[in-house]
C-alpha cells in the first residue's frame, strides 16, 4: 500500500470516523478490500474502525456506526489510517484528534483521507509538502484556507506516504489502484468486476462530469463561454471580452444564452458567482466580505443585495451554527 511494502499479511488499516462522515466514501473504501480477500482466498487486508472517543459515530445519512475502539486505546501506531469525513467537517476543531494525527505521522504511519477527510489532515499539518485533493464541492474553500498546499482537482492523489481522495465512489478506484500495486492487475480487475465497476479510473481523472454533461448543452460556443465564466469567477470579465474570447458578437452571445438557458449572459454569470459564494459560506469560516471579493463583488452591500434576491435570505444566514458571520 502507498508507501508500505505489504510484506506482512494481512495489511492492517484503521478507518477513522468523525461525525457526519460519508457512508458512501467509507463503504467504497472497505468493500474492495473485503472482495479482494474473498477472491484471493486469504486475508490480504484487515481493518478496524475508530473514533476519537470510541463512542458511536453517525454518518451524514443518519446511520450510526459503532467503532471498534478509540484512538487513545490504540497500543501501536497503525500501518495506515484512512480519515473518513463528510459534511460540516470545517466545524471540527479537535486538538486531541489533530495531535494524534501528528504523532502517528512522526511514527511513520501512512495517512490518508477520503471525501472531506483531507481537510482534517491539513488542519493537523500532516499534508504540508504533499500533493493532495479533496471533494470538488470543498476544493475552492480548501484552497482558500490552505493556499500553501499543492491541491489538484484529480480523482485521488498518492504522494509518498500520503493519499487523499475526492469521495463518493472515488475511493473504490483508489483501493483498486492499491490492490494493483500490492497484488497485481488481475486481482484488481476481478474485484472491479465483482463490484460491477466497469471502468477502473486513473488517479489523474477529473472528479466532475464534463461541462457538456453537467449542463446538458452541446453547443460548442456556449460551452466555451460558460467555461470562460467558470475560470473567472473572482475577476469577472465584461460582456465584450467574453464575446471576443469565444469568437462571437455580443448579439450572438445574448441569443445563445437566451435560447438554451433562458437567461442573459450577465444573469447566468451572476448566478455562477453566487453559487460559489454559497459554497464558501457553507464550508469555510471566511468573513463575508472576503467571500464577496472571492466571488467578484466589490462591496459587501452589493453582494448581500444580490444574494438575497437569488436565495431569499442574507449571506450570514447561510452560515452553519457555530461559525461566525463577520
XYZ file of C-alpha atoms in Angstrom, residues 149-320:
172
model
C -0.839 23.245 -0.168
C -0.384 21.658 -3.598
C -4.057 20.940 -4.327
C -5.225 19.223 -7.519
C -8.667 18.537 -8.979
C -7.925 14.884 -9.658
C -9.885 11.829 -8.571
C -7.284 10.886 -5.974
C -3.667 11.624 -5.176
C -0.915 9.372 -3.871
C 2.228 11.205 -2.818
C 4.746 9.026 -0.992
C 3.117 8.042 2.324
C 0.062 10.303 1.969
C -3.070 9.643 -0.039
C -6.164 11.785 -0.485
C -9.358 11.022 -2.352
C -12.276 13.078 -3.561
C -15.055 10.937 -2.102
C -18.251 9.410 -3.434
C -17.256 6.275 -5.330
C -13.716 7.522 -5.988
C -12.274 5.541 -3.014
C -13.262 2.408 -4.903
C -10.908 3.388 -7.717
C -8.208 4.329 -5.225
C -8.424 0.960 -3.481
C -8.331 -0.853 -6.826
C -5.183 1.132 -7.593
C -3.736 -0.019 -4.266
C -4.697 -3.645 -4.909
C -2.983 -3.438 -8.301
C 0.197 -2.153 -6.652
C 0.100 -4.778 -3.903
C -1.171 -7.885 -5.699
C -1.341 -7.220 -9.429
C -3.795 -6.061 -12.046
C -5.567 -9.407 -12.444
C -6.864 -9.319 -8.880
C -7.848 -5.645 -9.148
C -9.815 -6.317 -12.343
C -11.528 -9.296 -10.740
C -12.519 -7.155 -7.753
C -13.866 -4.436 -10.048
C -15.961 -6.968 -11.944
C -17.380 -8.396 -8.724
C -18.411 -4.891 -7.694
C -19.911 -4.217 -11.160
C -17.417 -1.398 -11.651
C -16.876 -1.489 -15.390
C -14.084 1.074 -15.689
C -11.180 1.470 -13.265
C -10.493 5.183 -13.317
C -6.978 6.622 -13.293
C -5.768 8.784 -10.382
C -5.489 11.819 -12.652
C -9.035 11.511 -13.999
C -11.224 14.547 -13.252
C -13.744 14.419 -10.432
C -16.607 16.150 -12.163
C -18.517 15.300 -15.309
C -17.628 17.318 -18.359
C -19.340 20.688 -18.703
C -21.382 19.256 -21.569
C -22.918 16.574 -19.339
C -23.360 18.900 -16.360
C -25.281 21.481 -18.370
C -26.966 19.257 -20.940
C -25.704 21.642 -23.616
C -23.808 20.617 -26.735
C -23.326 23.966 -28.492
C -19.514 24.422 -28.525
C -19.527 28.236 -28.414
C -21.932 28.326 -25.489
C -19.914 25.707 -23.611
C -16.774 27.754 -24.236
C -18.479 30.864 -22.858
C -19.612 29.044 -19.680
C -16.140 27.550 -19.202
C -14.659 31.040 -19.510
C -17.078 32.325 -16.885
C -16.185 29.492 -14.503
C -12.500 30.294 -14.936
C -13.040 33.946 -13.980
C -15.424 33.943 -11.022
C -13.148 36.050 -8.814
C -12.366 38.591 -11.537
C -15.419 38.614 -13.805
C -14.815 39.526 -17.431
C -17.017 42.023 -19.233
C -19.520 41.041 -21.894
C -17.340 42.362 -24.732
C -14.302 40.407 -23.522
C -16.380 37.269 -23.049
C -17.785 37.507 -26.574
C -14.312 38.088 -28.007
C -12.892 35.130 -26.064
C -15.306 32.694 -27.746
C -15.401 34.355 -31.163
C -18.941 35.731 -31.074
C -20.588 39.116 -31.257
C -22.452 40.431 -28.231
C -25.747 39.890 -30.018
C -24.891 36.274 -30.879
C -23.831 35.610 -27.290
C -27.100 37.014 -25.920
C -29.125 34.892 -28.343
C -27.304 31.690 -27.396
C -27.814 32.175 -23.662
C -31.460 33.091 -24.034
C -32.166 30.219 -26.436
C -30.506 27.418 -24.473
C -30.613 28.695 -20.893
C -33.410 31.239 -20.787
C -31.072 33.754 -19.159
C -28.902 36.621 -20.260
C -25.122 36.067 -20.047
C -24.945 38.591 -17.202
C -27.621 36.820 -15.149
C -26.070 33.387 -15.726
C -22.646 34.716 -14.735
C -24.070 36.298 -11.579
C -25.746 33.020 -10.608
C -22.449 31.150 -11.019
C -20.681 33.606 -8.734
C -23.440 33.451 -6.123
C -23.407 29.632 -6.145
C -19.684 29.743 -5.460
C -20.319 32.214 -2.643
C -22.895 29.865 -1.150
C -20.338 27.037 -1.102
C -17.741 29.237 0.586
C -20.231 30.446 3.178
C -21.317 26.883 3.939
C -17.894 25.250 4.021
C -15.495 27.884 5.388
C -15.245 30.456 8.140
C -14.096 33.151 5.693
C -15.509 36.606 6.569
C -18.446 37.580 4.400
C -16.520 40.468 2.826
C -13.742 38.055 1.876
C -16.300 35.700 0.334
C -17.761 38.599 -1.615
C -14.345 39.584 -3.003
C -13.503 35.965 -3.851
C -16.663 35.842 -5.959
C -16.092 39.057 -7.851
C -18.109 41.571 -5.814
C -16.595 44.927 -4.990
C -18.719 45.644 -1.900
C -20.392 43.631 0.836
C -23.649 45.558 0.436
C -23.924 44.788 -3.288
C -23.098 41.149 -2.590
C -25.726 40.907 0.164
C -28.379 42.512 -2.027
C -27.723 40.115 -4.937
C -27.554 37.146 -2.586
C -30.913 37.946 -1.018
C -32.530 38.393 -4.436
C -31.436 34.922 -5.568
C -31.602 32.841 -2.366
C -34.215 34.759 -0.377
C -32.063 35.423 2.683
C -28.920 37.258 3.750
C -25.466 35.657 3.337
C -24.972 35.447 7.108
C -27.970 33.086 7.337
C -26.068 30.564 5.209
C -23.543 30.004 7.985
C -23.770 26.700 9.860
